[in-house]
PDB file of N, CA and C in Angstrom:
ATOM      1  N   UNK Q 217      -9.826 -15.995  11.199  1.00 55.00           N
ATOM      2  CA  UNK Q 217     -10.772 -14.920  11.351  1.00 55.00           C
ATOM      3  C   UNK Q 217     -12.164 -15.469  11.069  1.00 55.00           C
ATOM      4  N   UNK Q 218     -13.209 -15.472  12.073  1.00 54.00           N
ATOM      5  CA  UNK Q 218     -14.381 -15.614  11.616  1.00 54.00           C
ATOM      6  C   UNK Q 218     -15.132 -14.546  10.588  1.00 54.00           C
ATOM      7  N   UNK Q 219     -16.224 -15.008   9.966  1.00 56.00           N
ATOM      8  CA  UNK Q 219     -16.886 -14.038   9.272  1.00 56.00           C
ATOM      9  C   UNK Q 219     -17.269 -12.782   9.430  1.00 56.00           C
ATOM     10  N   UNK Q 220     -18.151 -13.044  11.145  1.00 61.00           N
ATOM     11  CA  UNK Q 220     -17.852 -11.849  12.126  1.00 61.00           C
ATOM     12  C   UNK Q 220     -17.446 -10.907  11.888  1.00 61.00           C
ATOM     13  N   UNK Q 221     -15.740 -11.188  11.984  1.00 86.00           N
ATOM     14  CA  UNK Q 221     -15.052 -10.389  11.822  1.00 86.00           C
ATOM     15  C   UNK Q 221     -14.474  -9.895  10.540  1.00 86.00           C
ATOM     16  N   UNK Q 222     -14.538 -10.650   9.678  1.00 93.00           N
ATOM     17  CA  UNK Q 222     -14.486 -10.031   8.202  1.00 93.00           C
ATOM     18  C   UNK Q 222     -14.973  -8.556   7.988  1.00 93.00           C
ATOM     19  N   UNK Q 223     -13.976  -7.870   7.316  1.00 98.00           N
ATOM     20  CA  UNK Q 223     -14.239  -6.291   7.010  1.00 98.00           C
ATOM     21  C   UNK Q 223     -13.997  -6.480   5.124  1.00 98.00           C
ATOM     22  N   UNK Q 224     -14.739  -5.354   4.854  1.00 98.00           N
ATOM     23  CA  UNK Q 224     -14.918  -5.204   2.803  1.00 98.00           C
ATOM     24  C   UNK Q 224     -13.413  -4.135   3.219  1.00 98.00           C
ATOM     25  N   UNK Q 225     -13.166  -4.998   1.954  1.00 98.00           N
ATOM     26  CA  UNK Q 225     -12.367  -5.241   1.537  1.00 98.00           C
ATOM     27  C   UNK Q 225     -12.468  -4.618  -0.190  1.00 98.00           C
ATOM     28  N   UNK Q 226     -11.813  -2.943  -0.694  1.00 98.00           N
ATOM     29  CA  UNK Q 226     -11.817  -2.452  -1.810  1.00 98.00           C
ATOM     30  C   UNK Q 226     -10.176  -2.855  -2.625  1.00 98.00           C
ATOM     31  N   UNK Q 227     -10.282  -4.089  -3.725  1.00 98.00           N
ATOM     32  CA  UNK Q 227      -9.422  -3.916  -4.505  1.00 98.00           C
ATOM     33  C   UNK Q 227      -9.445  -2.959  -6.156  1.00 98.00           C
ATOM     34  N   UNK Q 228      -8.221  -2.903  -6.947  1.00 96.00           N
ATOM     35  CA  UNK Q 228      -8.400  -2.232  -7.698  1.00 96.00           C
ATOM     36  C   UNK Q 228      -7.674  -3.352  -8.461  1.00 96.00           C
ATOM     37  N   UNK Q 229      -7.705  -3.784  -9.777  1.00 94.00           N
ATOM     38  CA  UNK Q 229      -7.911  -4.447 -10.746  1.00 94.00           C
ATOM     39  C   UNK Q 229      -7.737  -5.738 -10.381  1.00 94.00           C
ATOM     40  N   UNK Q 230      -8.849  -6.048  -9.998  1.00 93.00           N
ATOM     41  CA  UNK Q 230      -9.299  -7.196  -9.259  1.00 93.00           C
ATOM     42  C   UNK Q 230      -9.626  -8.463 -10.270  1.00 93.00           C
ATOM     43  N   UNK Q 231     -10.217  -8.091 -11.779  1.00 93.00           N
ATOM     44  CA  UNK Q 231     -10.560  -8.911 -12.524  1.00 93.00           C
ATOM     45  C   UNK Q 231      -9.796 -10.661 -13.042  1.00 93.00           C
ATOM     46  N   UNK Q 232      -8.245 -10.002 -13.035  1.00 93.00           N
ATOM     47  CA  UNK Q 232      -7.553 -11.095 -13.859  1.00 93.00           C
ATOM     48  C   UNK Q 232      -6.192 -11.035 -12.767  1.00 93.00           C
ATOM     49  N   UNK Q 233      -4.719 -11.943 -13.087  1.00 94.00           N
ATOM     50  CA  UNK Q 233      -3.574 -12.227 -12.187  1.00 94.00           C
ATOM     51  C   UNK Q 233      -3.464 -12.067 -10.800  1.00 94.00           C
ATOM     52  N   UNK Q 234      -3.055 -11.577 -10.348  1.00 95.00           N
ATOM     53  CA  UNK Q 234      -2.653 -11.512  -8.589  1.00 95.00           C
ATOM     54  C   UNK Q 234      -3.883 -10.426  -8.070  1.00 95.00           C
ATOM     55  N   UNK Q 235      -4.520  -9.755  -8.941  1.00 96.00           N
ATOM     56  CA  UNK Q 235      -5.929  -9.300  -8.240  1.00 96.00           C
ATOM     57  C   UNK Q 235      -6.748 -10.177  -8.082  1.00 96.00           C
ATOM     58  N   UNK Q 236      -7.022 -10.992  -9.391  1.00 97.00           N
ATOM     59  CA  UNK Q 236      -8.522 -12.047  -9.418  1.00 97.00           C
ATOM     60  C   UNK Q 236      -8.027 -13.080  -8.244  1.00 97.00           C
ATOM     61  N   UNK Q 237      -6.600 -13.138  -7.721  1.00 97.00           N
ATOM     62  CA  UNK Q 237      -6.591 -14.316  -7.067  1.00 97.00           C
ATOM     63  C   UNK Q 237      -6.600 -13.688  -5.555  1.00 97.00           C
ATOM     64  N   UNK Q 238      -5.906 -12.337  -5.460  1.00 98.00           N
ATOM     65  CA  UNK Q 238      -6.100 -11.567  -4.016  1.00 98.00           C
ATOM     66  C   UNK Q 238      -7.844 -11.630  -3.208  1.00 98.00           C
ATOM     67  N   UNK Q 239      -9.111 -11.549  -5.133  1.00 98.00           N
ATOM     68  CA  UNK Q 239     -10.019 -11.212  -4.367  1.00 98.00           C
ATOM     69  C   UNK Q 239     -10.429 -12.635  -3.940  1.00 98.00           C
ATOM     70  N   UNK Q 240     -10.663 -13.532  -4.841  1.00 98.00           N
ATOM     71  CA  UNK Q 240     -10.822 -15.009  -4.147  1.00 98.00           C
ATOM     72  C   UNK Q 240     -10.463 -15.256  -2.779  1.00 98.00           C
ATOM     73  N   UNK Q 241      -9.209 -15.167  -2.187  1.00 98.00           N
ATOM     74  CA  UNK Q 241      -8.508 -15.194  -1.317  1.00 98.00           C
ATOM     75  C   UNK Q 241      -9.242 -14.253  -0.416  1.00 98.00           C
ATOM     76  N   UNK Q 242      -9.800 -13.071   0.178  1.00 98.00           N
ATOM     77  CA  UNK Q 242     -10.419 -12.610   0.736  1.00 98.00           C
ATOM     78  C   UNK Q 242     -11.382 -12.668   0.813  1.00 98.00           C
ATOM     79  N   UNK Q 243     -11.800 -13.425  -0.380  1.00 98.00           N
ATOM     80  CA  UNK Q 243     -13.806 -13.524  -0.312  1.00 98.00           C
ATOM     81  C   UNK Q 243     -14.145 -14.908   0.511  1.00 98.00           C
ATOM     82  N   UNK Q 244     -12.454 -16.082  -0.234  1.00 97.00           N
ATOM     83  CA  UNK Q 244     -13.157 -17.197   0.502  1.00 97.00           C
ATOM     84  C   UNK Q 244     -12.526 -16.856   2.140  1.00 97.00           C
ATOM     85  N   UNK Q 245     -11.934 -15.886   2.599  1.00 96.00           N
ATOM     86  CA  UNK Q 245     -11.714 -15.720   4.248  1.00 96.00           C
ATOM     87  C   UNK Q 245     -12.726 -14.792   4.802  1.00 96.00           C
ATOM     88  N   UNK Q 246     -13.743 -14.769   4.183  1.00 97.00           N
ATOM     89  CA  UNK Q 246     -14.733 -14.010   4.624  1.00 97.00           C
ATOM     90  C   UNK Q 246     -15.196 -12.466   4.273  1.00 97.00           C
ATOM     91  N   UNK Q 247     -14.430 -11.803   3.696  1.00 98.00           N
ATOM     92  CA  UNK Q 247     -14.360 -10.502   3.469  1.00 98.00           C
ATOM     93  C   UNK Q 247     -15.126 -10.407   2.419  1.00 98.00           C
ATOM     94  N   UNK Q 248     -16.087  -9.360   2.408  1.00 98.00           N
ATOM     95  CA  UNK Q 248     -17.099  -8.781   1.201  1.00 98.00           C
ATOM     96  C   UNK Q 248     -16.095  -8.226   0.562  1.00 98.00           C
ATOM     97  N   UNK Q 249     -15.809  -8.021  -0.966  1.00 99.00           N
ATOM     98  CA  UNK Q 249     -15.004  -7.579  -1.772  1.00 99.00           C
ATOM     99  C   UNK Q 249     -15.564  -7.181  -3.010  1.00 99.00           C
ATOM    100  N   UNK Q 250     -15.366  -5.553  -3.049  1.00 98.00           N
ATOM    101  CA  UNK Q 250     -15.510  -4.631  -4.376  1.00 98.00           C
ATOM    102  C   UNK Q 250     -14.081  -4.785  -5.007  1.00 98.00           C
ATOM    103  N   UNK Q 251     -14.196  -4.832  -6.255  1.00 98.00           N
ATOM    104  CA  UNK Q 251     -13.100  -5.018  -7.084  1.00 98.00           C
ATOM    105  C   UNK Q 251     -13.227  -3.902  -8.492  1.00 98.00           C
ATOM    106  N   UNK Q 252     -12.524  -3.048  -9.173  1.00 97.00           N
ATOM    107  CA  UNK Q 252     -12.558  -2.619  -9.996  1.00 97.00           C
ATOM    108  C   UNK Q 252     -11.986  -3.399 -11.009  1.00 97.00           C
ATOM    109  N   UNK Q 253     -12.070  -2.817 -12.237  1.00 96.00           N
ATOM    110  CA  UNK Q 253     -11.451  -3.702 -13.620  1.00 96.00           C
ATOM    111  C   UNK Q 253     -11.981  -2.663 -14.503  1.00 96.00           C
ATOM    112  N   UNK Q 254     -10.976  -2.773 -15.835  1.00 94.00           N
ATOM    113  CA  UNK Q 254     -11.221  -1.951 -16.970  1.00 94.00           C
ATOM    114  C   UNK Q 254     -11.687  -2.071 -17.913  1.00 94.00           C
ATOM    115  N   UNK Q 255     -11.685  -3.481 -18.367  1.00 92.00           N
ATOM    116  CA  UNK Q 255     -12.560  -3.608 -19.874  1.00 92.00           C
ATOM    117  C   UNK Q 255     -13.051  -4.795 -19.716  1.00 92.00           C
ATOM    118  N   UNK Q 256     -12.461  -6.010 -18.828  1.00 95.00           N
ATOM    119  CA  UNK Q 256     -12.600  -7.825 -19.624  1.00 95.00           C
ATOM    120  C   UNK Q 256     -14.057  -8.103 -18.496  1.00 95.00           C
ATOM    121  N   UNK Q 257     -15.335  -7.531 -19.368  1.00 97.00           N
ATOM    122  CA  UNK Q 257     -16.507  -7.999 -18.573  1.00 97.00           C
ATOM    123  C   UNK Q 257     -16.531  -9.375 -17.983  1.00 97.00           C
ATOM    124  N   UNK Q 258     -16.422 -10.483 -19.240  1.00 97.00           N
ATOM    125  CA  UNK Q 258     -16.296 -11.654 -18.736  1.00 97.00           C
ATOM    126  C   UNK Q 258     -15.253 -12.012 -17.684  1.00 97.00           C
ATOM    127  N   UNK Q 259     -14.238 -11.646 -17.818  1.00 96.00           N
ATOM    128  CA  UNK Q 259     -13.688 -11.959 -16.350  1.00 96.00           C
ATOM    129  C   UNK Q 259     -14.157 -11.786 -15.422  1.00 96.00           C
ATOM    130  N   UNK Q 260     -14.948 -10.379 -14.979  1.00 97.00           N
ATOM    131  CA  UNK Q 260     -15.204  -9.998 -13.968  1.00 97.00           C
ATOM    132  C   UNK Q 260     -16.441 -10.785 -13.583  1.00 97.00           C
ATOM    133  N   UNK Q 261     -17.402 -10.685 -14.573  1.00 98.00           N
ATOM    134  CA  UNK Q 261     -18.657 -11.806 -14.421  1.00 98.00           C
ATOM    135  C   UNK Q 261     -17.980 -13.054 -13.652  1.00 98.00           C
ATOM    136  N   UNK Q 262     -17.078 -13.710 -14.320  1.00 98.00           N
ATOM    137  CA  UNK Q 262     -16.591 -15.171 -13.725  1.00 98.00           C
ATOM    138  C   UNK Q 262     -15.621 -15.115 -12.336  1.00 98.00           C
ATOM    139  N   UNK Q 263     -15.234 -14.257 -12.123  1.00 98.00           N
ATOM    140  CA  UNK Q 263     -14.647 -14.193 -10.871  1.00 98.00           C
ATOM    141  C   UNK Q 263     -16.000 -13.792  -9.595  1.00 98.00           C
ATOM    142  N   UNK Q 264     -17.027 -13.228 -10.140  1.00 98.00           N
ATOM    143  CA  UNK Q 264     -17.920 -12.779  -9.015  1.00 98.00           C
ATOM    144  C   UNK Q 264     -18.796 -13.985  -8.867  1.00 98.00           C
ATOM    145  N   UNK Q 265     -19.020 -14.838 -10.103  1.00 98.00           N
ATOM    146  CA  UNK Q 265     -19.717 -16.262 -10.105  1.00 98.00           C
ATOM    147  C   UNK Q 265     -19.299 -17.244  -9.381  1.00 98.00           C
ATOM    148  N   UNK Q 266     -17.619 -17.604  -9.465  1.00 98.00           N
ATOM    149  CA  UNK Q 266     -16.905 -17.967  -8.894  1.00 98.00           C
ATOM    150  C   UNK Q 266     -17.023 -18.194  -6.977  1.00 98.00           C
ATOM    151  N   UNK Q 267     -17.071 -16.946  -7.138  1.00 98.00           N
ATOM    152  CA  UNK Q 267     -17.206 -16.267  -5.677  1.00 98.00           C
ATOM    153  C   UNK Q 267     -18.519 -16.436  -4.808  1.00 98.00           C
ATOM    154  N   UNK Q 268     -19.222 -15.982  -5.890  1.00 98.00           N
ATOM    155  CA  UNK Q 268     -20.380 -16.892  -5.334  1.00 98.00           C
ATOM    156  C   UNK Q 268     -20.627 -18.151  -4.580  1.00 98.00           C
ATOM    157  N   UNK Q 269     -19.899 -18.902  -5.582  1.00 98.00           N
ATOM    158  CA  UNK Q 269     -20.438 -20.266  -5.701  1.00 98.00           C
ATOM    159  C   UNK Q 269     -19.877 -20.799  -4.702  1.00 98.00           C
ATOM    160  N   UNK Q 270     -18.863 -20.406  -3.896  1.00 97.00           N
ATOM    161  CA  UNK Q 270     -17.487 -20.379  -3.062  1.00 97.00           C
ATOM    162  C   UNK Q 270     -18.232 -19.741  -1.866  1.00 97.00           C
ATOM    163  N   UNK Q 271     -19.371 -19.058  -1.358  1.00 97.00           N
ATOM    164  CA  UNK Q 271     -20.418 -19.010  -0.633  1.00 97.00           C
ATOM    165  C   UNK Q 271     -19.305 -17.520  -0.168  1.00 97.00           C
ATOM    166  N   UNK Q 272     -18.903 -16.665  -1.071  1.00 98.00           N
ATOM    167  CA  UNK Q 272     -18.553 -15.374  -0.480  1.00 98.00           C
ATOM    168  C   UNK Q 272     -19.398 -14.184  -1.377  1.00 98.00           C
ATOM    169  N   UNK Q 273     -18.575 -13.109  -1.321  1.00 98.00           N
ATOM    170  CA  UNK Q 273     -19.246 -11.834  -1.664  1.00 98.00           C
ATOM    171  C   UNK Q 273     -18.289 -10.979  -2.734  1.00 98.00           C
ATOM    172  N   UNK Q 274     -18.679 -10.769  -3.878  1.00 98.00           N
ATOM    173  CA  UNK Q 274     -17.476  -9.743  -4.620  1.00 98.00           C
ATOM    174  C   UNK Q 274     -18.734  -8.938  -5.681  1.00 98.00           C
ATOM    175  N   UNK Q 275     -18.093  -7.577  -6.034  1.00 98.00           N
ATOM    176  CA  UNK Q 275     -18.677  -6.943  -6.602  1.00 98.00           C
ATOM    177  C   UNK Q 275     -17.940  -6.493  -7.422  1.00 98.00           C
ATOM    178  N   UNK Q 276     -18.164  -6.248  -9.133  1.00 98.00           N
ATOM    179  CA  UNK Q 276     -17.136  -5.767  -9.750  1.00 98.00           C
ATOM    180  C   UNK Q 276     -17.588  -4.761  -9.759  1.00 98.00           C
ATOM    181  N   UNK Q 277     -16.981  -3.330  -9.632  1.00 98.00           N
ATOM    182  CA  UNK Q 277     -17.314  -2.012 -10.813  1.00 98.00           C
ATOM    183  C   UNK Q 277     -16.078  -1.859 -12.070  1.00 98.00           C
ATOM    184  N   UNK Q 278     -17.080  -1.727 -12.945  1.00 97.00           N
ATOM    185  CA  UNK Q 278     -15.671  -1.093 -14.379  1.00 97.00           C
ATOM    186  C   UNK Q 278     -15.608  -0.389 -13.913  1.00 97.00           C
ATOM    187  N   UNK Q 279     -13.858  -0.047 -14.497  1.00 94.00           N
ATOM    188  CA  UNK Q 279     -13.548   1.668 -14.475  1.00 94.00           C
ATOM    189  C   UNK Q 279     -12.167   1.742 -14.615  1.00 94.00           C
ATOM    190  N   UNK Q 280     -11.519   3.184 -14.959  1.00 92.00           N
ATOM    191  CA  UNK Q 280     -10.336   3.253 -14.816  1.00 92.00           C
ATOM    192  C   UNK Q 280      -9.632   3.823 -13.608  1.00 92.00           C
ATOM    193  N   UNK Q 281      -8.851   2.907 -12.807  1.00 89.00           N
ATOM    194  CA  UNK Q 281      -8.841   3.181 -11.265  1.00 89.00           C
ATOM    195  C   UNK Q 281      -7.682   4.117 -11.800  1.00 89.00           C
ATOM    196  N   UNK Q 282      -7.639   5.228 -12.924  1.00 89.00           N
ATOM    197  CA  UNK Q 282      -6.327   6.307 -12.722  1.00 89.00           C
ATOM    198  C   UNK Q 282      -7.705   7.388 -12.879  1.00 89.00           C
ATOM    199  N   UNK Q 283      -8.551   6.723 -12.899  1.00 92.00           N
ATOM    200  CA  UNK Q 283      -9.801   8.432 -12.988  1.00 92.00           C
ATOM    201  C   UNK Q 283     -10.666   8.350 -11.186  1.00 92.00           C
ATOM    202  N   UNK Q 284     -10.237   9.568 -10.934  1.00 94.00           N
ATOM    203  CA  UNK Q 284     -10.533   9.890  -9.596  1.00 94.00           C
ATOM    204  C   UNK Q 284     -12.305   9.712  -9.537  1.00 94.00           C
ATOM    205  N   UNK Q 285     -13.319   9.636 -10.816  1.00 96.00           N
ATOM    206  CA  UNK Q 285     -14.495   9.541 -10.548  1.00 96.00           C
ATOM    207  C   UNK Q 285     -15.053   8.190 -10.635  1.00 96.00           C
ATOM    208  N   UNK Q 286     -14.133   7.598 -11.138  1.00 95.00           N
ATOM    209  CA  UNK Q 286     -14.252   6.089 -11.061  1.00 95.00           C
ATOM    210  C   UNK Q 286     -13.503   5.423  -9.419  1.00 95.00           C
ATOM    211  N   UNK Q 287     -12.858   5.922  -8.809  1.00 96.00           N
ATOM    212  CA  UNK Q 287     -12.420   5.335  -7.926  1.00 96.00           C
ATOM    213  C   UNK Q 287     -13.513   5.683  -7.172  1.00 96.00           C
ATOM    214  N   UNK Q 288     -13.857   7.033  -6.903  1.00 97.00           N
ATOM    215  CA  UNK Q 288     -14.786   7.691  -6.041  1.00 97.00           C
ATOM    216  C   UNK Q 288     -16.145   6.480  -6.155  1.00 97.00           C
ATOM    217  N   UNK Q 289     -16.740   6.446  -6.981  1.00 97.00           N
ATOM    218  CA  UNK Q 289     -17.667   5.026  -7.366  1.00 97.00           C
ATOM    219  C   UNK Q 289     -17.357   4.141  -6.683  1.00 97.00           C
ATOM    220  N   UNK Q 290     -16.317   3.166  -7.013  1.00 97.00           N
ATOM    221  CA  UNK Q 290     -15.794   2.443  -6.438  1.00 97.00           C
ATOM    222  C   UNK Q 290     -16.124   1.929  -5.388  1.00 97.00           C
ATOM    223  N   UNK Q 291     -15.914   3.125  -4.301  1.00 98.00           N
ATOM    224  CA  UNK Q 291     -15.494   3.347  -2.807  1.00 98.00           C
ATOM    225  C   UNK Q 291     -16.768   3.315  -2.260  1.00 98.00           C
ATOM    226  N   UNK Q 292     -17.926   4.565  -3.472  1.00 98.00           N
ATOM    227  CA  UNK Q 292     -19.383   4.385  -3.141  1.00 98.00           C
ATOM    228  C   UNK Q 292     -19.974   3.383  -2.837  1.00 98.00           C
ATOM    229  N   UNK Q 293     -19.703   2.793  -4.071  1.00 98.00           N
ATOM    230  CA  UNK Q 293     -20.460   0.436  -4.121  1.00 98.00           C
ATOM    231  C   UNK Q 293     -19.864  -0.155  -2.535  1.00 98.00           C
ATOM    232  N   UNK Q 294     -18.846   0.382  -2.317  1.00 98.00           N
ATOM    233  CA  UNK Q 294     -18.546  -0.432  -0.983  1.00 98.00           C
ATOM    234  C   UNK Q 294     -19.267  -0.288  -0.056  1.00 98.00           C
ATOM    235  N   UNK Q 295     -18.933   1.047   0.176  1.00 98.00           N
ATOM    236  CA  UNK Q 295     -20.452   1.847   1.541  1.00 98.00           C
ATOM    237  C   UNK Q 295     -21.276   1.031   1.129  1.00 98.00           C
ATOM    238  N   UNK Q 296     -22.420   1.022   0.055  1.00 98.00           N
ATOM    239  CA  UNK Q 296     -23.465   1.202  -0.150  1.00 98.00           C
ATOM    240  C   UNK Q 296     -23.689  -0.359   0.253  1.00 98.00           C
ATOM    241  N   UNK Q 297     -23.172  -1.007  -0.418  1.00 97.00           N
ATOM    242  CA  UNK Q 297     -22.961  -3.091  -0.668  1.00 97.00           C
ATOM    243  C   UNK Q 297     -22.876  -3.135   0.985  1.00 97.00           C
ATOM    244  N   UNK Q 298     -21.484  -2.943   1.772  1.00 98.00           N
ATOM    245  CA  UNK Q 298     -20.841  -3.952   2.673  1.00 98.00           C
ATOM    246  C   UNK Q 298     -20.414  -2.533   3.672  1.00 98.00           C
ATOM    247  N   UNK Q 299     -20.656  -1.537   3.690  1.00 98.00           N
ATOM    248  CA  UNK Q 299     -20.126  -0.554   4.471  1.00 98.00           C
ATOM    249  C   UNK Q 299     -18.537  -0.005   4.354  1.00 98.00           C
ATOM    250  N   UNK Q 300     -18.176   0.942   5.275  1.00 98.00           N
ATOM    251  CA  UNK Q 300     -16.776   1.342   5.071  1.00 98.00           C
ATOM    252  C   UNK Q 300     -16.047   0.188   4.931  1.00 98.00           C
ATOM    253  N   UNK Q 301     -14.891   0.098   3.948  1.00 98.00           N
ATOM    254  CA  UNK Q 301     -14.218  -0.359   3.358  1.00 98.00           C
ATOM    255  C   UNK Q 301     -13.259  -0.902   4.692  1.00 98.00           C
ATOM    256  N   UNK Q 302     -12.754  -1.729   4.947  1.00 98.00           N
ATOM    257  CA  UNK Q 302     -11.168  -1.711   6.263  1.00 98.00           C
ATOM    258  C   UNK Q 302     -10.100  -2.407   5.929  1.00 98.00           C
ATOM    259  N   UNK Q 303     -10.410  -2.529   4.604  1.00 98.00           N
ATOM    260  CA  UNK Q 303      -8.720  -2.684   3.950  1.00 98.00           C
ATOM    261  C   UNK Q 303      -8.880  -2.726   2.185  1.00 98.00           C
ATOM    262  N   UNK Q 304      -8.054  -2.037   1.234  1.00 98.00           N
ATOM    263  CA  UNK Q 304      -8.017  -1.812   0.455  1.00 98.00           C
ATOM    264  C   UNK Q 304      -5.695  -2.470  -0.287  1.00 98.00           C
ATOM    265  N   UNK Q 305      -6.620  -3.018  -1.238  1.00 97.00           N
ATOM    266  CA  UNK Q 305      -5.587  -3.836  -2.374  1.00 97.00           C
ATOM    267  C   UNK Q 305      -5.382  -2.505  -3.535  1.00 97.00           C
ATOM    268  N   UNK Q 306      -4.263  -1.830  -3.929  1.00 95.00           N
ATOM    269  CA  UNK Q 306      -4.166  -1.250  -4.785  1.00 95.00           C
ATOM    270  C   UNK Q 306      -3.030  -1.325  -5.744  1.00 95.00           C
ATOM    271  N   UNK Q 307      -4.084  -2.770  -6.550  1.00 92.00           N
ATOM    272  CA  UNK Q 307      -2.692  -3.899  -7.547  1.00 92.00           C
ATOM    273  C   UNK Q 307      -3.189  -2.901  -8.744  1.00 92.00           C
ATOM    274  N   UNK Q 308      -4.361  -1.934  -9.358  1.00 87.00           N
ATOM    275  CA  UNK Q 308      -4.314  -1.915 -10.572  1.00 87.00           C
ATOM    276  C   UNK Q 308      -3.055  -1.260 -11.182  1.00 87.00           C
ATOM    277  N   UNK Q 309      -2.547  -1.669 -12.395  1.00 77.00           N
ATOM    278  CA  UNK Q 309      -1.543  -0.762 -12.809  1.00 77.00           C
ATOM    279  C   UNK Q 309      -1.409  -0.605 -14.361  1.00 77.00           C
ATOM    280  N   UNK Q 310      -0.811  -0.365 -14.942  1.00 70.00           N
ATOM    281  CA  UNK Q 310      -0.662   0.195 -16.479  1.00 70.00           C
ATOM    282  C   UNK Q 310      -0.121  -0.103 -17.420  1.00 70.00           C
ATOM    283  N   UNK Q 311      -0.264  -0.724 -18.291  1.00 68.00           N
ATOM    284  CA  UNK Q 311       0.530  -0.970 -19.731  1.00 68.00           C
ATOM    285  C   UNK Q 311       0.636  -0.102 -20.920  1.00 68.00           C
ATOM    286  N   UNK Q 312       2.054  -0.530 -21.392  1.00 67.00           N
ATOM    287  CA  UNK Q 312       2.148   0.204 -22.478  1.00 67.00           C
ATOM    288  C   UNK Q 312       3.251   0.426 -22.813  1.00 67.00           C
ATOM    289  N   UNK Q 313       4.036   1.080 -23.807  1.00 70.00           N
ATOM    290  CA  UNK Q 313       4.855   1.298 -23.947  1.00 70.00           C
ATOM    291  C   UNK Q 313       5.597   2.165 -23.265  1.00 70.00           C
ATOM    292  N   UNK Q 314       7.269   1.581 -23.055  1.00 63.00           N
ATOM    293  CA  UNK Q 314       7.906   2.119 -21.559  1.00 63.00           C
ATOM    294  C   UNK Q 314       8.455   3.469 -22.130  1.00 63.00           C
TER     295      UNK Q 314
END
């Protein structure tokens, strides 16, 4: 896929494991990528540095992708950054006691 054709690309806990590596993976194939995450600033800082440096595009927003006004955000930064979204990753998920 050329860059061209690259579409943004909204994941949800994008910061750390099989998100931080989903968004790499789409940023270095061209895709602008919003990523949510919940608390680990520094991760998110270093994955968007990363990304950078890797000559792509990622944006973190905090938030908790189980609160509908945080996703809504989310979705906003995309429009606003890279336009409608044309494919969305929805790895965030939940810990805790089962």
């Amino acid at each position: 896929m050329s860059r061209s054709e690259a579409f943004p690309v909204v994941v949800t806990g994008g910061s750390r494991g099989i998100g931080a590596a989903t968004v790499a993976l789409l940023a270095g194939r061209g895709h602008p990528v919003v990523f949510s995450y919940a608390s680990n600033d520094a991760a998110a800082r270093a994955l968007c540095d990363r990304v950078a440096e890797e000559g792509g595009h990622a944006v973190a927003c905090k938030g908790d992708a189980a609160a509908e006004g945080a996703v809504a955000a989310l979705f906003a930064t995309c429009v606003d950054r890279f336009g409608a979204p044309g494919g969305v990753f929805a790895n965030a998920g939940i810990t805790g006691p089962a």
